[in-house]
Coordinates of C-alpha atoms and ligand atoms in Angstrom, one line a residue:
M1 CA 5.2 -151.8 -39.3
N2 CA 4.2 -148.6 -37.4
A3 CA 3.4 -149.0 -33.7
E4 CA -0.3 -148.1 -33.9
G5 CA -3.6 -149.9 -33.4
V6 CA -4.4 -152.7 -31.0
A7 CA -2.0 -155.3 -29.6
W8 CA -3.5 -158.4 -27.9
V9 CA -1.4 -160.3 -25.5
T10 CA -2.3 -163.6 -23.8
G11 CA -1.0 -164.6 -20.4
A12 CA -0.1 -161.1 -19.4
S13 CA -0.5 -161.6 -15.6
R14 CA 3.2 -162.1 -15.0
G15 CA 6.5 -163.0 -16.5
L16 CA 7.2 -162.4 -20.2
G17 CA 3.6 -161.7 -21.1
R18 CA 3.4 -158.8 -18.5
A19 CA 6.7 -157.4 -19.8
L20 CA 5.5 -157.7 -23.4
A21 CA 2.2 -155.9 -22.7
L22 CA 4.0 -153.0 -21.1
A23 CA 6.6 -152.8 -23.8
L24 CA 4.0 -152.8 -26.6
A25 CA 2.1 -150.0 -24.8
G26 CA 5.3 -148.1 -24.4
R27 CA 5.9 -148.2 -28.1
G28 CA 2.4 -146.8 -28.9
F29 CA 0.1 -149.8 -29.3
R30 CA -3.3 -149.8 -27.5
V31 CA -2.8 -153.0 -25.5
R32 CA -5.4 -155.5 -24.5
A33 CA -3.7 -157.5 -21.8
G34 CA -5.5 -160.9 -21.4
M35 CA -5.2 -162.9 -18.2
R36 CA -7.2 -165.5 -16.3
N37 CA -7.5 -163.4 -13.2
P38 CA -7.7 -159.6 -14.1
A39 CA -6.9 -158.7 -10.5
D40 CA -3.4 -159.9 -11.2
G41 CA -3.0 -157.0 -13.6
E42 CA -4.6 -154.2 -11.6
D43 CA -1.4 -152.1 -11.7
L44 CA -0.8 -152.5 -15.4
S45 CA -2.9 -149.7 -16.8
D46 CA -1.4 -147.1 -14.5
L47 CA 2.1 -148.4 -15.2
A48 CA 1.5 -148.1 -19.0
A49 CA 0.0 -144.6 -18.5
Q50 CA 3.1 -143.5 -16.7
S51 CA 5.0 -143.9 -20.0
G52 CA 2.2 -142.4 -22.0
G53 CA 0.8 -145.8 -23.1
Q54 CA -2.7 -147.2 -23.2
L55 CA -3.4 -150.6 -21.8
S56 CA -6.6 -152.3 -20.6
V57 CA -6.8 -155.6 -18.8
E58 CA -9.4 -158.3 -19.8
A59 CA -10.4 -161.7 -18.6
L60 CA -9.0 -164.3 -21.0
D61 CA -8.4 -168.0 -20.6
V62 CA -7.1 -169.6 -23.8
R63 CA -8.9 -172.8 -22.7
R64 CA -12.3 -171.1 -22.5
P65 CA -13.3 -170.1 -26.0
E66 CA -16.2 -167.9 -24.6
S67 CA -13.6 -165.7 -23.1
L68 CA -11.8 -165.0 -26.4
Q69 CA -13.0 -161.8 -28.2
A70 CA -10.6 -160.7 -30.8
P71 CA -10.5 -156.9 -30.7
E72 CA -11.3 -154.6 -33.7
G73 CA -8.4 -152.6 -35.0
L74 CA -6.1 -155.5 -34.2
R75 CA -2.5 -155.2 -35.5
V76 CA -0.5 -157.5 -33.3
L77 CA -1.4 -160.7 -31.5
V78 CA 1.1 -162.1 -29.1
N79 CA 0.4 -165.8 -28.2
N80 CA 2.3 -165.9 -25.0
A81 CA 0.2 -167.9 -22.5
G82 CA 1.8 -171.2 -21.8
L83 CA 2.7 -173.8 -19.2
D84 CA 5.0 -176.7 -18.6
G85 CA 4.6 -179.7 -16.3
A86 CA 6.3 -182.7 -14.7
Y87 CA 9.6 -183.6 -16.3
L88 CA 9.1 -187.3 -17.0
P89 CA 10.4 -189.9 -19.4
V90 CA 8.1 -190.7 -22.3
E91 CA 7.4 -194.2 -21.0
H92 CA 6.1 -192.8 -17.7
A93 CA 4.5 -189.5 -18.6
P94 CA 0.8 -189.9 -18.3
M95 CA -1.5 -189.0 -21.2
T96 CA -3.1 -186.4 -18.9
L97 CA 0.2 -184.5 -18.8
W98 CA 0.4 -184.5 -22.6
R99 CA -3.3 -183.4 -23.0
E100 CA -2.9 -180.7 -20.3
L101 CA 0.1 -179.1 -22.1
F102 CA -1.4 -179.4 -25.6
E103 CA -4.7 -178.0 -24.5
T104 CA -3.0 -174.7 -23.4
N105 CA 0.1 -174.4 -25.5
L106 CA -1.3 -175.6 -28.8
F107 CA -5.1 -175.8 -28.9
G108 CA -5.6 -172.7 -26.7
L109 CA -3.2 -170.7 -28.9
L110 CA -5.1 -172.0 -32.0
E111 CA -8.5 -170.9 -30.5
V112 CA -7.1 -167.4 -30.1
T113 CA -5.4 -167.3 -33.5
R114 CA -8.3 -168.4 -35.5
R115 CA -10.4 -165.6 -34.0
A116 CA -7.6 -163.0 -34.5
V117 CA -7.0 -163.6 -38.2
P118 CA -10.3 -162.1 -39.4
Q119 CA -9.7 -159.0 -37.3
L120 CA -6.1 -158.7 -38.6
R121 CA -7.4 -159.0 -42.2
A122 CA -10.1 -156.4 -41.5
T123 CA -7.4 -154.0 -40.3
G124 CA -5.3 -154.6 -43.4
G125 CA -2.6 -156.8 -41.8
G126 CA -0.3 -157.0 -38.9
V127 CA 1.8 -159.6 -36.9
I128 CA 1.0 -162.8 -35.2
C129 CA 3.8 -163.5 -32.7
N130 CA 4.0 -167.0 -31.3
I131 CA 6.2 -167.6 -28.2
T132 CA 7.6 -171.1 -28.5
S133 CA 10.9 -172.2 -27.0
C134 CA 14.5 -172.7 -28.1
S135 CA 14.3 -176.1 -26.2
T136 CA 12.8 -177.4 -29.5
L137 CA 16.2 -176.9 -31.1
Q138 CA 17.9 -179.4 -28.8
E139 CA 17.5 -183.0 -27.6
V140 CA 16.3 -182.4 -24.0
P141 CA 15.2 -185.5 -22.1
F142 CA 12.0 -185.4 -20.0
Y143 CA 10.7 -182.3 -21.8
A144 CA 8.9 -184.3 -24.6
A145 CA 5.4 -183.1 -23.9
Y146 CA 6.4 -179.4 -23.5
R147 CA 8.8 -179.4 -26.5
A148 CA 6.3 -181.3 -28.7
S149 CA 3.5 -178.8 -27.9
K150 CA 5.9 -175.9 -28.8
A151 CA 7.2 -177.6 -31.9
A152 CA 3.6 -178.1 -33.0
V153 CA 3.1 -174.3 -32.7
G154 CA 6.1 -173.9 -34.9
A155 CA 4.6 -176.1 -37.6
L156 CA 1.2 -174.4 -37.3
G157 CA 2.9 -171.1 -37.7
E158 CA 4.7 -172.2 -40.8
S159 CA 1.5 -173.1 -42.6
L160 CA -0.3 -170.0 -41.3
R161 CA 2.6 -167.8 -42.5
A162 CA 2.1 -169.1 -46.1
E163 CA -1.7 -168.7 -45.8
V164 CA -1.9 -165.2 -44.5
A165 CA 1.2 -163.5 -46.0
G166 CA -1.0 -162.3 -48.9
F167 CA -3.3 -160.5 -46.4
G168 CA -0.3 -158.5 -45.1
I169 CA -0.1 -160.7 -41.9
R170 CA 3.4 -161.7 -40.8
V171 CA 3.8 -164.8 -38.5
L172 CA 6.8 -164.5 -36.2
E173 CA 8.0 -167.3 -34.0
V174 CA 10.0 -166.3 -30.9
M175 CA 12.1 -169.0 -29.3
P176 CA 13.1 -167.9 -25.8
G177 CA 15.9 -169.4 -23.8
P178 CA 16.0 -169.0 -20.0
I179 CA 13.9 -165.9 -19.0
D180 CA 13.7 -164.9 -15.4
T181 CA 10.1 -165.8 -14.7
Q182 CA 8.0 -168.0 -12.4
M183 CA 8.1 -170.8 -15.0
L184 CA 11.9 -170.8 -15.0
S185 CA 12.3 -170.6 -11.3
A186 CA 9.8 -173.4 -10.8
S187 CA 11.8 -175.6 -13.2
D188 CA 14.9 -175.4 -11.0
R189 CA 14.4 -178.8 -9.4
L190 CA 15.5 -182.4 -9.8
P191 CA 13.3 -183.7 -12.7
E192 CA 10.6 -186.1 -11.6
A193 CA 12.2 -188.6 -13.9
A194 CA 14.7 -189.3 -11.1
E195 CA 11.9 -191.4 -9.4
H196 CA 12.0 -193.9 -12.2
D197 CA 14.3 -196.8 -12.6
G198 CA 17.1 -196.2 -15.1
Y199 CA 16.6 -192.4 -15.3
Q200 CA 18.2 -191.2 -12.0
E201 CA 21.6 -190.3 -13.4
M202 CA 20.2 -188.6 -16.5
A203 CA 17.9 -186.6 -14.3
K204 CA 20.7 -185.5 -12.0
D205 CA 22.9 -184.6 -15.1
L206 CA 20.1 -182.5 -16.5
W207 CA 19.6 -180.6 -13.3
R208 CA 23.4 -180.0 -13.0
G209 CA 23.5 -178.9 -16.6
R210 CA 20.7 -176.5 -15.9
Q211 CA 22.9 -174.7 -13.3
G212 CA 25.4 -174.1 -16.2
V213 CA 23.0 -171.6 -17.9
A214 CA 22.6 -169.4 -14.8
D215 CA 24.7 -166.7 -16.4
L216 CA 22.5 -166.7 -19.4
I217 CA 19.2 -166.0 -17.7
T218 CA 17.7 -162.9 -19.2
A219 CA 15.3 -160.4 -17.6
P220 CA 11.7 -160.4 -19.0
D221 CA 12.0 -156.6 -19.8
A222 CA 15.1 -157.2 -21.9
A223 CA 13.6 -160.2 -23.7
A224 CA 10.4 -158.2 -24.3
A225 CA 12.3 -155.3 -25.8
R226 CA 13.9 -157.6 -28.3
I227 CA 10.6 -159.3 -29.2
V228 CA 8.9 -155.9 -29.8
S229 CA 11.7 -154.9 -32.1
A230 CA 11.2 -158.1 -34.1
I231 CA 7.4 -157.4 -34.2
L232 CA 8.1 -153.9 -35.6
D233 CA 10.7 -155.1 -38.1
D234 CA 9.0 -156.0 -41.4
D235 CA 12.3 -157.7 -42.4
A236 CA 12.7 -159.8 -39.3
P237 CA 13.4 -163.5 -39.9
A238 CA 10.4 -165.9 -39.4
R239 CA 12.1 -167.3 -36.3
V240 CA 13.9 -165.1 -33.8
A241 CA 15.6 -165.4 -30.4
C242 CA 15.2 -162.9 -27.5
D243 CA 18.2 -163.8 -25.3
P244 CA 21.8 -165.0 -25.7
L245 CA 21.1 -168.8 -25.3
G246 CA 18.2 -168.8 -27.7
E247 CA 20.4 -166.8 -30.2
N248 CA 23.2 -169.4 -30.0
L249 CA 20.9 -172.3 -30.5
L250 CA 19.1 -170.7 -33.3
A251 CA 22.3 -169.8 -35.1
A252 CA 23.6 -173.4 -34.6
S253 CA 20.4 -174.9 -36.0
T254 CA 20.3 -172.7 -39.1
A255 CA 24.0 -173.4 -39.7
R256 CA 23.3 -177.2 -39.8
Ligands
NAP301 N1 10.7 -168.4 -18.9 C1 11.4 -169.2 -19.7 O1 12.5 -169.5 -19.5 C2 10.7 -169.6 -21.1 C3 11.6 -170.2 -22.0 C4 11.0 -170.6 -23.2 C5 9.7 -170.3 -23.5 N2 8.9 -169.7 -22.6 C6 7.5 -169.4 -22.9 O2 7.2 -168.1 -22.7 C7 5.8 -167.9 -22.4 C8 5.7 -167.1 -21.1 O3 6.2 -167.9 -20.1 P1 6.7 -167.2 -18.7 O4 8.1 -167.7 -18.6 O5 6.4 -165.8 -18.6 O6 5.9 -168.2 -17.7 P2 5.0 -167.8 -16.4 O7 5.6 -166.8 -15.6 O8 4.6 -169.1 -15.9 O9 3.7 -167.1 -17.1 C9 2.8 -167.9 -17.9 C10 1.6 -167.1 -18.2 O10 0.7 -167.9 -19.0 C11 -0.6 -167.7 -18.4 N3 -1.4 -168.9 -18.7 C12 -1.3 -170.2 -18.4 N4 -2.4 -170.8 -18.8 C13 -3.2 -169.9 -19.3 C14 -4.5 -170.0 -19.9 N5 -5.2 -171.2 -19.9 N6 -5.1 -168.9 -20.3 C15 -4.5 -167.7 -20.2 N7 -3.3 -167.5 -19.7 C16 -2.7 -168.7 -19.2 C17 -0.3 -167.6 -16.9 O11 -1.4 -167.1 -16.3 P3 -1.9 -167.3 -14.8 O12 -1.2 -166.2 -14.0 O13 -3.3 -167.2 -14.8 O14 -1.4 -168.7 -14.4 C18 0.9 -166.6 -17.0 O15 0.4 -165.3 -17.2 C19 5.3 -169.3 -22.3 O16 4.6 -169.6 -23.5 C20 6.5 -170.2 -22.1 O17 6.3 -171.5 -22.6 C21 9.4 -169.3 -21.4

């Protein structure tokens, strides 16, 4: 697709979403950068303008439907907003944790997407890019709620892909590995599972294993550049990686 029209990015206050908003503006899209607190993005318009791009910041909370206004002229939606939570075994994870993650990662994304589809249809098509996680391709203890919410987005995307292909809308799933953001640095801790009988050693092993991917941590700008390339590539596969670890896991899963 040509880099023209409006791109709408959720969760653009920091991390991958911020990098994606700037990268899309740099390629020629008019970007609407959605974030809960617009003050977090007060430098974004100027930064985009420095590379000749257009970007406006808007208040957006995927859990507040009244804040979701799909723009006219929409060509690209990037469903990036997301969160994770306590790393607990299934038997101890409270339902409030599951509901919290699903409200944002799945239902919030769905609220945005169902508003975006009519605008994408009106523009003659475009791309819906869902940021999930390559953790769904592995058995990772204590990440059940997060991984399940992201796997559900994957399944939602597969049905949506079939439904909207005829309208010229491509649904792309991006499965990041470790990207150098606040979410990743906050996850560098002994999992809360260690407080529960029978899970201490597994929790310690998981934390130790996490140190093993330190060399594979990817900068948000580098990941964003790969994601924007996949958005622009009409022949991109339905599921793509944006970093070396995600690439290895995706290749291994498709080879199975
Ligand atoms: N970093 C990684 O290693 C990694 C790996 C796999 C997948 N991912 C996925 O990549 C995406 C971006 O994550 P990140 O690493 O950039 O994390 P991050 O630094 O924690 O940023 C998350 C973003 O989501 C926003 N957000 C959270 N709840 C929201 C809501 N209700 N409405 C609107 N925005 C909301 C946050 O906004 P506030 O500033 O308002 O909190 C923030 O802008 C997420 O979907 C994450 O699951 C990340």
